[in-house]
Amino acid sequence: MNIFRSLKYRNFKLFFYGQSISLIGTWMQKTAVSWLVYRLTGSAMLLGLVAFASLIPSLILSPYAGSLIDRHNRYKILMITQVISMLQAGALAAIIFFKFYNIPCIIFLSLIQGIINAFDVTCRQSLMVEMVDHKEDLPNAIALNSTMANMARIVGPAFAGVILSTFGEDFCFIGNFLSYIPVLACLFLMKLNLTVLEKPQKSIWLELEEGFKYVSRDRELSSMILMIGISSLFVIPFNTLMPIFAKDLFHGNAGTFSWFESAAGLGSVISAMYLANLRSAKPLLRIMIIASTIFGLSLIFLAYSGILSLALVFMTFSGLGMMAQTSAINTYIQTHTIPAMRARAISYYIMAYQGMIPIGSLIIGWTAQAFGPRLAVCLAGIIGLCATAAFVAYKTKSPRGHLSMLKLLHLR
């Protein structure tokens, strides 16, 4: 089928299958951590703090990671980050297995994982182009990768809900540790013909500066990165509050929480499969605008849903909008950046995306603590809609931009 055309490339197929298993384990652990922390503390602020610790390194280290990856063998860096991630997962599994419920220790290990991810995510994204022989199939590969990640977002929390209710938290953490075995095996089987890297003549700090200048001078790239930064700071962190929705607002258990995560994952898969079927990158800007609008509206409706089934429907739409927004921006950057700057451009995307979420998690945690979780999620949706309107206004400010937007929205 056309939608799976990137799987004809052996290296991408191995990467796809290995990551599929590993990401299920990652989502099992993520669901278990959120549930465990809220079960032990009942604190929205601590939920935000755990999310902050796991993602704040991306804000600080992503630009450095992009420059470092551009100078070294990306495949070897990916192998190293996966091995260290497995060790971190093993350490977290051990402390939970022996019932050492120490919140500062969990936060510290979340911070370690965040540091690893700052390099790992940038490396995986920039290596994607090396796994696909023909550039025209790159958008399909990126979308399939997103589909795989969001299928894991459905399956992982669903498994976690069953395991948490039946066996306990420790089995979720052990499952994540074991899930790294297939991804490492698949990486060992890959055969990549990477471009031979010349010995760098410039310092890494100078390359950091060049990367920043390249992104900031390109109005299209900078506006996309600014859009994802605003969304990650004020809108995407709404997900931090879902344990509160599940446990307190809908009087559920760990299984109820897993339904919220899986509902968002279902919406994400739908949008990812649509993006995977695109034949070109031309409609990405329009898709991003529509997706951002859906995302904002769904959060407003989710915030004041009084029925669980209705809340899960709006949660599905939120996942659809969020996935389409982030994936469209990611694909746009990868397909509109020169090869020499790709990892650095992606690193700024990662910084704006994952780096802003931890700060946003603290903000929405404080807002929920002060004004209630429903108002906090509603405000996130309103800000998302305002950011989308501002982006459209920015793109139509110049006569040239106005003409392109008319064509984009099919209003001619």
Tab-separated table of C-alpha atoms in Angstrom, residues 13-410:
chain	number	residue	atom	x	y	z
A	13	LYS	CA	11.959	-1.171	8.457
A	14	LEU	CA	14.356	-2.392	11.173
A	15	PHE	CA	14.208	0.994	12.897
A	16	PHE	CA	10.400	1.006	12.682
A	17	TYR	CA	9.930	-2.460	14.186
A	18	GLY	CA	12.490	-1.998	16.962
A	19	GLN	CA	11.157	1.402	18.016
A	20	SER	CA	7.570	0.108	17.943
A	21	ILE	CA	8.287	-2.279	20.810
A	22	SER	CA	10.503	0.117	22.731
A	23	LEU	CA	7.963	2.958	22.632
A	24	ILE	CA	5.214	0.719	23.993
A	25	GLY	CA	7.460	0.146	26.995
A	26	THR	CA	8.159	3.875	27.255
A	27	TRP	CA	4.440	4.712	27.385
A	28	MET	CA	3.815	1.965	29.921
A	29	GLN	CA	6.449	3.555	32.140
A	30	LYS	CA	5.203	7.114	31.528
A	31	THR	CA	1.657	6.123	32.488
A	32	ALA	CA	2.886	4.254	35.574
A	33	VAL	CA	5.079	7.169	36.737
A	34	SER	CA	2.232	9.708	36.474
A	35	TRP	CA	-0.206	7.406	38.254
A	36	LEU	CA	2.300	6.442	40.969
A	37	VAL	CA	3.291	10.046	41.733
A	38	TYR	CA	-0.317	11.232	41.963
A	39	ARG	CA	-1.365	8.164	43.977
A	40	LEU	CA	1.405	8.775	46.504
A	41	THR	CA	1.199	12.567	46.732
A	42	GLY	CA	-2.171	13.762	45.364
A	43	SER	CA	-0.321	16.865	44.154
A	44	ALA	CA	-0.869	18.530	40.774
A	45	MET	CA	2.340	20.511	41.344
A	46	LEU	CA	4.428	17.333	41.765
A	47	LEU	CA	2.909	15.906	38.585
A	48	GLY	CA	4.088	19.050	36.829
A	49	LEU	CA	7.511	18.812	38.502
A	50	VAL	CA	8.092	15.238	37.274
A	51	ALA	CA	7.195	16.303	33.716
A	52	PHE	CA	9.470	19.333	34.143
A	53	ALA	CA	12.438	17.197	35.183
A	54	SER	CA	12.009	14.757	32.293
A	55	LEU	CA	11.883	17.435	29.598
A	56	ILE	CA	13.772	20.545	30.786
A	57	PRO	CA	17.143	19.206	29.502
A	58	SER	CA	15.766	19.496	25.952
A	59	LEU	CA	15.441	23.265	26.418
A	60	ILE	CA	19.047	23.643	27.553
A	61	LEU	CA	20.884	20.909	25.637
A	62	SER	CA	19.061	20.493	22.299
A	63	PRO	CA	20.984	23.178	20.346
A	64	TYR	CA	24.283	21.788	21.665
A	65	ALA	CA	23.117	18.258	20.813
A	66	GLY	CA	22.326	19.309	17.234
A	67	SER	CA	25.797	20.754	16.709
A	68	LEU	CA	27.451	17.728	18.317
A	69	ILE	CA	25.462	15.281	16.182
A	70	ASP	CA	26.308	17.191	12.986
A	71	ARG	CA	30.012	16.610	13.796
A	72	HIS	CA	29.932	12.891	14.650
A	73	ASN	CA	28.589	9.523	13.514
A	74	ARG	CA	24.848	9.679	14.202
A	75	TYR	CA	24.428	5.916	14.211
A	76	LYS	CA	27.025	5.448	16.972
A	77	ILE	CA	25.481	8.242	19.039
A	78	LEU	CA	22.059	6.582	18.712
A	79	MET	CA	23.491	3.245	19.889
A	80	ILE	CA	25.034	4.945	22.941
A	81	THR	CA	21.846	6.799	23.891
A	82	GLN	CA	19.759	3.623	23.614
A	83	VAL	CA	22.139	1.652	25.858
A	84	ILE	CA	22.152	4.426	28.489
A	85	SER	CA	18.336	4.662	28.273
A	86	MET	CA	18.123	0.943	28.978
A	87	LEU	CA	20.333	1.344	32.063
A	88	GLN	CA	18.193	4.236	33.297
A	89	ALA	CA	15.021	2.167	32.807
A	90	GLY	CA	16.647	-0.693	34.734
A	91	ALA	CA	17.507	1.585	37.652
A	92	LEU	CA	13.938	2.927	37.814
A	93	ALA	CA	12.518	-0.603	37.600
A	94	ALA	CA	14.763	-1.699	40.474
A	95	ILE	CA	13.706	1.030	42.911
A	96	ILE	CA	10.011	0.419	42.183
A	97	PHE	CA	10.399	-3.367	42.387
A	98	PHE	CA	11.920	-3.043	45.861
A	99	LYS	CA	9.187	-0.521	46.767
A	100	PHE	CA	11.598	2.343	47.349
A	101	TYR	CA	8.924	4.977	46.741
A	102	ASN	CA	11.144	8.021	46.896
A	103	ILE	CA	9.769	10.958	44.910
A	104	PRO	CA	13.106	12.884	44.748
A	105	CYS	CA	14.769	9.725	43.374
A	106	ILE	CA	12.043	9.328	40.732
A	107	ILE	CA	12.462	12.994	39.778
A	108	PHE	CA	16.257	12.559	39.547
A	109	LEU	CA	15.952	9.515	37.269
A	110	SER	CA	13.400	11.416	35.159
A	111	LEU	CA	15.982	14.187	34.828
A	112	ILE	CA	18.617	11.658	33.674
A	113	GLN	CA	16.215	10.340	31.050
A	114	GLY	CA	15.563	13.907	29.917
A	115	ILE	CA	19.289	14.507	29.409
A	116	ILE	CA	19.556	11.318	27.335
A	117	ASN	CA	16.492	12.267	25.282
A	118	ALA	CA	17.931	15.683	24.403
A	119	PHE	CA	20.560	13.828	22.341
A	120	ASP	CA	18.555	10.722	21.419
A	121	VAL	CA	15.509	12.432	19.878
A	122	THR	CA	17.592	14.902	17.847
A	123	CYS	CA	19.803	12.060	16.641
A	124	ARG	CA	16.874	9.819	15.640
A	125	GLN	CA	15.141	12.622	13.747
A	126	SER	CA	18.269	13.706	11.847
A	127	LEU	CA	19.174	10.069	11.039
A	128	MET	CA	15.780	9.479	9.431
A	129	VAL	CA	16.919	10.888	6.095
A	130	GLU	CA	19.772	8.329	6.010
A	131	MET	CA	17.314	5.430	6.315
A	132	VAL	CA	15.301	6.413	3.244
A	133	ASP	CA	17.000	6.245	-0.165
A	134	HIS	CA	14.704	8.679	-1.967
A	135	LYS	CA	13.940	12.109	-0.497
A	136	GLU	CA	10.375	12.096	-1.820
A	137	ASP	CA	9.641	9.244	0.618
A	138	LEU	CA	10.994	11.180	3.634
A	139	PRO	CA	7.637	12.809	4.566
A	140	ASN	CA	6.054	9.341	4.439
A	141	ALA	CA	8.805	7.925	6.673
A	142	ILE	CA	8.399	10.765	9.195
A	143	ALA	CA	4.624	10.301	9.230
A	144	LEU	CA	4.957	6.503	9.604
A	145	ASN	CA	7.386	7.087	12.457
A	146	SER	CA	4.765	9.341	14.076
A	147	THR	CA	2.074	6.715	13.450
A	148	MET	CA	4.227	4.101	15.155
A	149	ALA	CA	4.895	6.422	18.100
A	150	ASN	CA	1.209	7.135	18.535
A	151	MET	CA	0.162	3.503	18.155
A	152	ALA	CA	2.488	2.944	21.094
A	153	ARG	CA	0.642	5.758	22.853
A	154	ILE	CA	-2.561	3.702	22.521
A	155	VAL	CA	-1.139	0.256	23.296
A	156	GLY	CA	1.295	1.319	26.042
A	157	PRO	CA	-1.235	3.019	28.358
A	158	ALA	CA	-3.791	0.277	27.625
A	159	PHE	CA	-1.274	-2.372	28.732
A	160	ALA	CA	-0.298	-0.172	31.675
A	161	GLY	CA	-3.920	0.113	32.799
A	162	VAL	CA	-4.287	-3.683	32.885
A	163	ILE	CA	-0.878	-4.259	34.484
A	164	LEU	CA	-1.314	-1.519	37.111
A	165	SER	CA	-4.690	-2.931	38.151
A	166	THR	CA	-3.593	-6.586	38.077
A	167	PHE	CA	0.112	-6.815	38.932
A	168	GLY	CA	1.256	-3.395	40.166
A	169	GLU	CA	3.531	-0.563	39.048
A	170	ASP	CA	6.785	-2.536	39.134
A	171	PHE	CA	5.788	-4.750	36.170
A	172	CYS	CA	5.317	-1.657	33.971
A	173	PHE	CA	8.854	-0.501	34.744
A	174	ILE	CA	10.356	-3.952	34.192
A	175	GLY	CA	8.478	-4.169	30.876
A	176	ASN	CA	10.051	-0.897	29.721
A	177	PHE	CA	13.535	-2.146	30.641
A	178	LEU	CA	13.045	-5.335	28.596
A	179	SER	CA	11.630	-3.405	25.619
A	180	TYR	CA	15.088	-2.000	24.829
A	181	ILE	CA	16.367	-5.452	23.838
A	182	PRO	CA	14.582	-5.587	20.430
A	183	VAL	CA	15.454	-1.991	19.532
A	184	LEU	CA	19.151	-2.614	20.211
A	185	ALA	CA	19.021	-5.844	18.190
A	186	CYS	CA	17.446	-4.005	15.229
A	187	LEU	CA	20.049	-1.230	15.416
A	188	PHE	CA	22.849	-3.818	15.288
A	189	LEU	CA	21.294	-5.304	12.116
A	190	MET	CA	21.101	-1.975	10.284
A	191	LYS	CA	23.612	-1.165	7.526
A	192	LEU	CA	23.842	2.568	6.962
A	193	ASN	CA	26.070	4.198	4.367
A	194	LEU	CA	26.622	7.451	6.207
A	195	THR	CA	28.386	10.343	4.531
A	196	VAL	CA	32.043	10.498	5.599
A	197	LEU	CA	32.349	13.430	7.968
A	198	GLU	CA	35.175	15.885	7.481
A	199	LYS	CA	37.185	16.923	10.491
A	200	PRO	CA	35.432	20.032	11.885
A	201	GLN	CA	37.369	23.257	11.438
A	202	LYS	CA	35.109	25.395	13.621
A	203	SER	CA	34.384	25.203	17.320
A	204	ILE	CA	31.067	23.709	18.354
A	205	TRP	CA	30.045	27.062	19.855
A	206	LEU	CA	30.565	28.795	16.506
A	207	GLU	CA	28.446	26.117	14.842
A	208	LEU	CA	25.766	26.730	17.479
A	209	GLU	CA	25.757	30.398	16.514
A	210	GLU	CA	25.560	29.530	12.799
A	211	GLY	CA	22.600	27.240	13.456
A	212	PHE	CA	20.761	29.974	15.346
A	213	LYS	CA	21.431	32.540	12.591
A	214	TYR	CA	20.255	30.101	9.907
A	215	VAL	CA	16.952	29.401	11.680
A	216	SER	CA	16.284	32.998	12.755
A	217	ARG	CA	16.919	34.440	9.275
A	218	ASP	CA	14.519	32.021	7.607
A	219	ARG	CA	11.066	33.518	8.281
A	220	GLU	CA	9.252	30.280	7.427
A	221	LEU	CA	11.349	28.098	9.725
A	222	SER	CA	11.427	30.618	12.582
A	223	SER	CA	7.651	31.169	12.505
A	224	MET	CA	7.038	27.406	12.585
A	225	ILE	CA	9.436	26.950	15.515
A	226	LEU	CA	7.827	29.885	17.350
A	227	MET	CA	4.383	28.331	16.826
A	228	ILE	CA	5.413	24.964	18.267
A	229	GLY	CA	7.163	26.772	21.138
A	230	ILE	CA	3.990	28.625	22.149
A	231	SER	CA	1.911	25.453	21.824
A	232	SER	CA	4.395	23.465	23.916
A	233	LEU	CA	4.524	26.138	26.613
A	234	PHE	CA	0.806	26.782	27.058
A	235	VAL	CA	-1.257	24.106	25.268
A	236	ILE	CA	0.379	20.664	25.038
A	237	PRO	CA	1.052	20.415	28.834
A	238	PHE	CA	-2.708	19.968	29.406
A	239	ASN	CA	-1.953	16.233	29.377
A	240	THR	CA	-0.163	16.610	32.728
A	241	LEU	CA	-3.551	17.011	34.412
A	242	MET	CA	-5.185	13.853	33.052
A	243	PRO	CA	-4.541	11.790	36.219
A	244	ILE	CA	-6.588	14.442	38.078
A	245	PHE	CA	-9.387	14.227	35.497
A	246	ALA	CA	-9.408	10.422	35.747
A	247	LYS	CA	-9.163	10.074	39.525
A	248	ASP	CA	-10.897	13.141	40.960
A	249	LEU	CA	-13.260	14.524	38.327
A	250	PHE	CA	-14.506	11.179	36.954
A	251	HIS	CA	-13.855	9.101	40.108
A	252	GLY	CA	-11.904	6.446	38.211
A	253	ASN	CA	-8.789	4.353	38.716
A	254	ALA	CA	-5.558	3.581	36.842
A	255	GLY	CA	-7.583	1.987	34.061
A	256	THR	CA	-9.599	5.194	33.611
A	257	PHE	CA	-6.373	7.187	33.318
A	258	SER	CA	-5.086	4.770	30.684
A	259	TRP	CA	-8.294	5.387	28.671
A	260	PHE	CA	-7.464	9.107	28.484
A	261	GLU	CA	-3.936	8.382	27.255
A	262	SER	CA	-5.157	5.805	24.746
A	263	ALA	CA	-7.897	8.137	23.472
A	264	ALA	CA	-5.292	10.820	22.716
A	265	GLY	CA	-3.165	8.146	21.057
A	266	LEU	CA	-6.088	7.040	18.857
A	267	GLY	CA	-6.557	10.577	17.575
A	268	SER	CA	-2.837	10.872	16.977
A	269	VAL	CA	-2.767	7.671	14.912
A	270	ILE	CA	-5.639	8.881	12.725
A	271	SER	CA	-3.848	12.129	11.883
A	272	ALA	CA	-0.477	10.382	11.483
A	273	MET	CA	-1.930	7.928	8.969
A	274	TYR	CA	-3.413	10.831	7.029
A	275	LEU	CA	-0.024	12.579	6.965
A	276	ALA	CA	1.692	9.346	5.920
A	277	ASN	CA	-0.513	9.215	2.842
A	278	LEU	CA	0.483	12.701	1.627
A	279	ARG	CA	2.302	12.709	-1.702
A	280	SER	CA	4.120	16.010	-1.121
A	281	ALA	CA	5.000	18.510	1.595
A	282	LYS	CA	3.021	21.362	-0.016
A	283	PRO	CA	-0.129	21.223	2.183
A	284	LEU	CA	1.785	21.056	5.486
A	285	LEU	CA	1.217	24.716	6.386
A	286	ARG	CA	-2.543	24.455	5.858
A	287	ILE	CA	-2.662	21.198	7.821
A	288	MET	CA	-0.809	22.825	10.705
A	289	ILE	CA	-3.306	25.721	10.883
A	290	ILE	CA	-6.367	23.448	10.771
A	291	ALA	CA	-4.858	21.018	13.284
A	292	SER	CA	-4.001	23.824	15.719
A	293	THR	CA	-7.604	25.061	15.544
A	294	ILE	CA	-8.981	21.565	16.231
A	295	PHE	CA	-6.527	21.173	19.108
A	296	GLY	CA	-7.592	24.404	20.817
A	297	LEU	CA	-11.336	23.808	20.412
A	298	SER	CA	-11.135	20.205	21.658
A	299	LEU	CA	-9.432	21.303	24.882
A	300	ILE	CA	-12.145	23.866	25.609
A	301	PHE	CA	-14.838	21.199	25.192
A	302	LEU	CA	-12.791	18.619	27.129
A	303	ALA	CA	-12.385	20.999	30.059
A	304	TYR	CA	-16.105	21.144	30.824
A	305	SER	CA	-17.243	17.684	29.722
A	306	GLY	CA	-19.336	16.193	32.500
A	307	ILE	CA	-19.645	12.713	30.990
A	308	LEU	CA	-16.632	10.380	30.752
A	309	SER	CA	-17.462	9.077	27.276
A	310	LEU	CA	-17.800	12.632	25.954
A	311	ALA	CA	-14.514	13.630	27.573
A	312	LEU	CA	-12.788	10.701	25.865
A	313	VAL	CA	-14.197	11.813	22.482
A	314	PHE	CA	-12.738	15.299	22.936
A	315	MET	CA	-9.509	13.746	24.205
A	316	THR	CA	-9.333	11.852	20.903
A	317	PHE	CA	-9.743	15.098	18.956
A	318	SER	CA	-7.067	16.744	21.088
A	319	GLY	CA	-4.657	13.944	20.181
A	320	LEU	CA	-5.579	14.318	16.514
A	321	GLY	CA	-4.938	18.063	16.534
A	322	MET	CA	-1.767	17.903	18.606
A	323	MET	CA	-0.224	15.134	16.505
A	324	ALA	CA	-1.024	16.797	13.179
A	325	GLN	CA	0.347	20.124	14.421
A	326	THR	CA	3.664	18.790	15.718
A	327	SER	CA	4.214	16.316	12.878
A	328	ALA	CA	3.427	18.893	10.166
A	329	ILE	CA	5.932	21.330	11.678
A	330	ASN	CA	8.558	18.585	12.089
A	331	THR	CA	8.149	17.403	8.484
A	332	TYR	CA	8.199	20.975	7.173
A	333	ILE	CA	11.507	21.688	8.928
A	334	GLN	CA	13.132	18.461	7.735
A	335	THR	CA	12.067	19.006	4.119
A	336	HIS	CA	12.934	22.731	3.986
A	337	THR	CA	16.355	22.688	5.663
A	338	ILE	CA	19.705	22.308	3.882
A	339	PRO	CA	21.524	19.043	4.805
A	340	ALA	CA	24.432	20.806	6.544
A	341	MET	CA	22.017	22.487	8.967
A	342	ARG	CA	19.432	19.710	9.358
A	343	ALA	CA	20.429	18.429	12.821
A	344	ARG	CA	20.816	21.968	14.139
A	345	ALA	CA	17.429	23.048	12.744
A	346	ILE	CA	15.829	19.922	14.214
A	347	SER	CA	17.513	20.616	17.554
A	348	TYR	CA	15.818	24.026	17.721
A	349	TYR	CA	12.510	22.313	16.928
A	350	ILE	CA	13.170	19.826	19.757
A	351	MET	CA	14.113	22.708	22.068
A	352	ALA	CA	10.900	24.580	21.245
A	353	TYR	CA	8.787	21.406	21.405
A	354	GLN	CA	10.113	19.301	24.270
A	355	GLY	CA	12.007	22.111	25.978
A	356	MET	CA	8.953	24.311	26.556
A	357	ILE	CA	6.690	21.497	27.798
A	358	PRO	CA	8.404	21.191	31.223
A	359	ILE	CA	7.984	24.900	31.935
A	360	GLY	CA	4.406	24.626	30.715
A	361	SER	CA	3.854	21.628	32.997
A	362	LEU	CA	4.820	23.720	36.012
A	363	ILE	CA	2.590	26.582	34.841
A	364	ILE	CA	-0.469	24.390	34.266
A	365	GLY	CA	0.207	22.481	37.510
A	366	TRP	CA	0.206	25.761	39.441
A	367	THR	CA	-2.883	27.000	37.549
A	368	ALA	CA	-4.769	23.777	38.327
A	369	GLN	CA	-3.742	23.989	41.991
A	370	ALA	CA	-4.929	27.603	42.224
A	371	PHE	CA	-8.014	27.673	39.993
A	372	GLY	CA	-8.929	24.039	39.320
A	373	PRO	CA	-8.038	21.604	36.528
A	374	ARG	CA	-11.033	22.417	34.311
A	375	LEU	CA	-10.225	26.131	34.049
A	376	ALA	CA	-6.536	25.330	33.491
A	377	VAL	CA	-7.325	23.088	30.480
A	378	CYS	CA	-9.844	25.606	29.123
A	379	LEU	CA	-7.241	28.391	29.253
A	380	ALA	CA	-4.795	26.130	27.384
A	381	GLY	CA	-7.344	25.731	24.581
A	382	ILE	CA	-8.037	29.478	24.401
A	383	ILE	CA	-4.310	30.278	24.187
A	384	GLY	CA	-3.936	27.681	21.420
A	385	LEU	CA	-6.664	29.360	19.356
A	386	CYS	CA	-5.148	32.809	19.924
A	387	ALA	CA	-1.701	31.555	18.834
A	388	THR	CA	-3.204	30.091	15.652
A	389	ALA	CA	-4.966	33.361	14.842
A	390	ALA	CA	-1.726	35.287	15.445
A	391	PHE	CA	0.190	32.910	13.145
A	392	VAL	CA	-2.341	33.407	10.319
A	393	ALA	CA	-2.206	37.176	10.837
A	394	TYR	CA	1.595	37.106	10.688
A	395	LYS	CA	1.582	35.109	7.454
A	396	THR	CA	-0.870	37.517	5.809
A	397	LYS	CA	0.855	40.708	6.968
A	398	SER	CA	2.765	41.306	3.723
A	399	PRO	CA	1.039	41.438	0.292
A	400	ARG	CA	3.045	38.385	-0.789
A	401	GLY	CA	2.127	36.543	2.371
A	402	HIS	CA	-1.523	37.520	1.926
A	403	LEU	CA	-1.579	36.075	-1.593
A	404	SER	CA	0.086	32.839	-0.475
A	405	MET	CA	-2.375	32.436	2.384
A	406	LEU	CA	-5.316	32.887	0.021
A	407	LYS	CA	-3.935	30.133	-2.173
A	408	LEU	CA	-3.173	28.038	0.876
A	409	LEU	CA	-6.710	28.203	2.223
A	410	HIS	CA	-8.279	27.744	-1.242
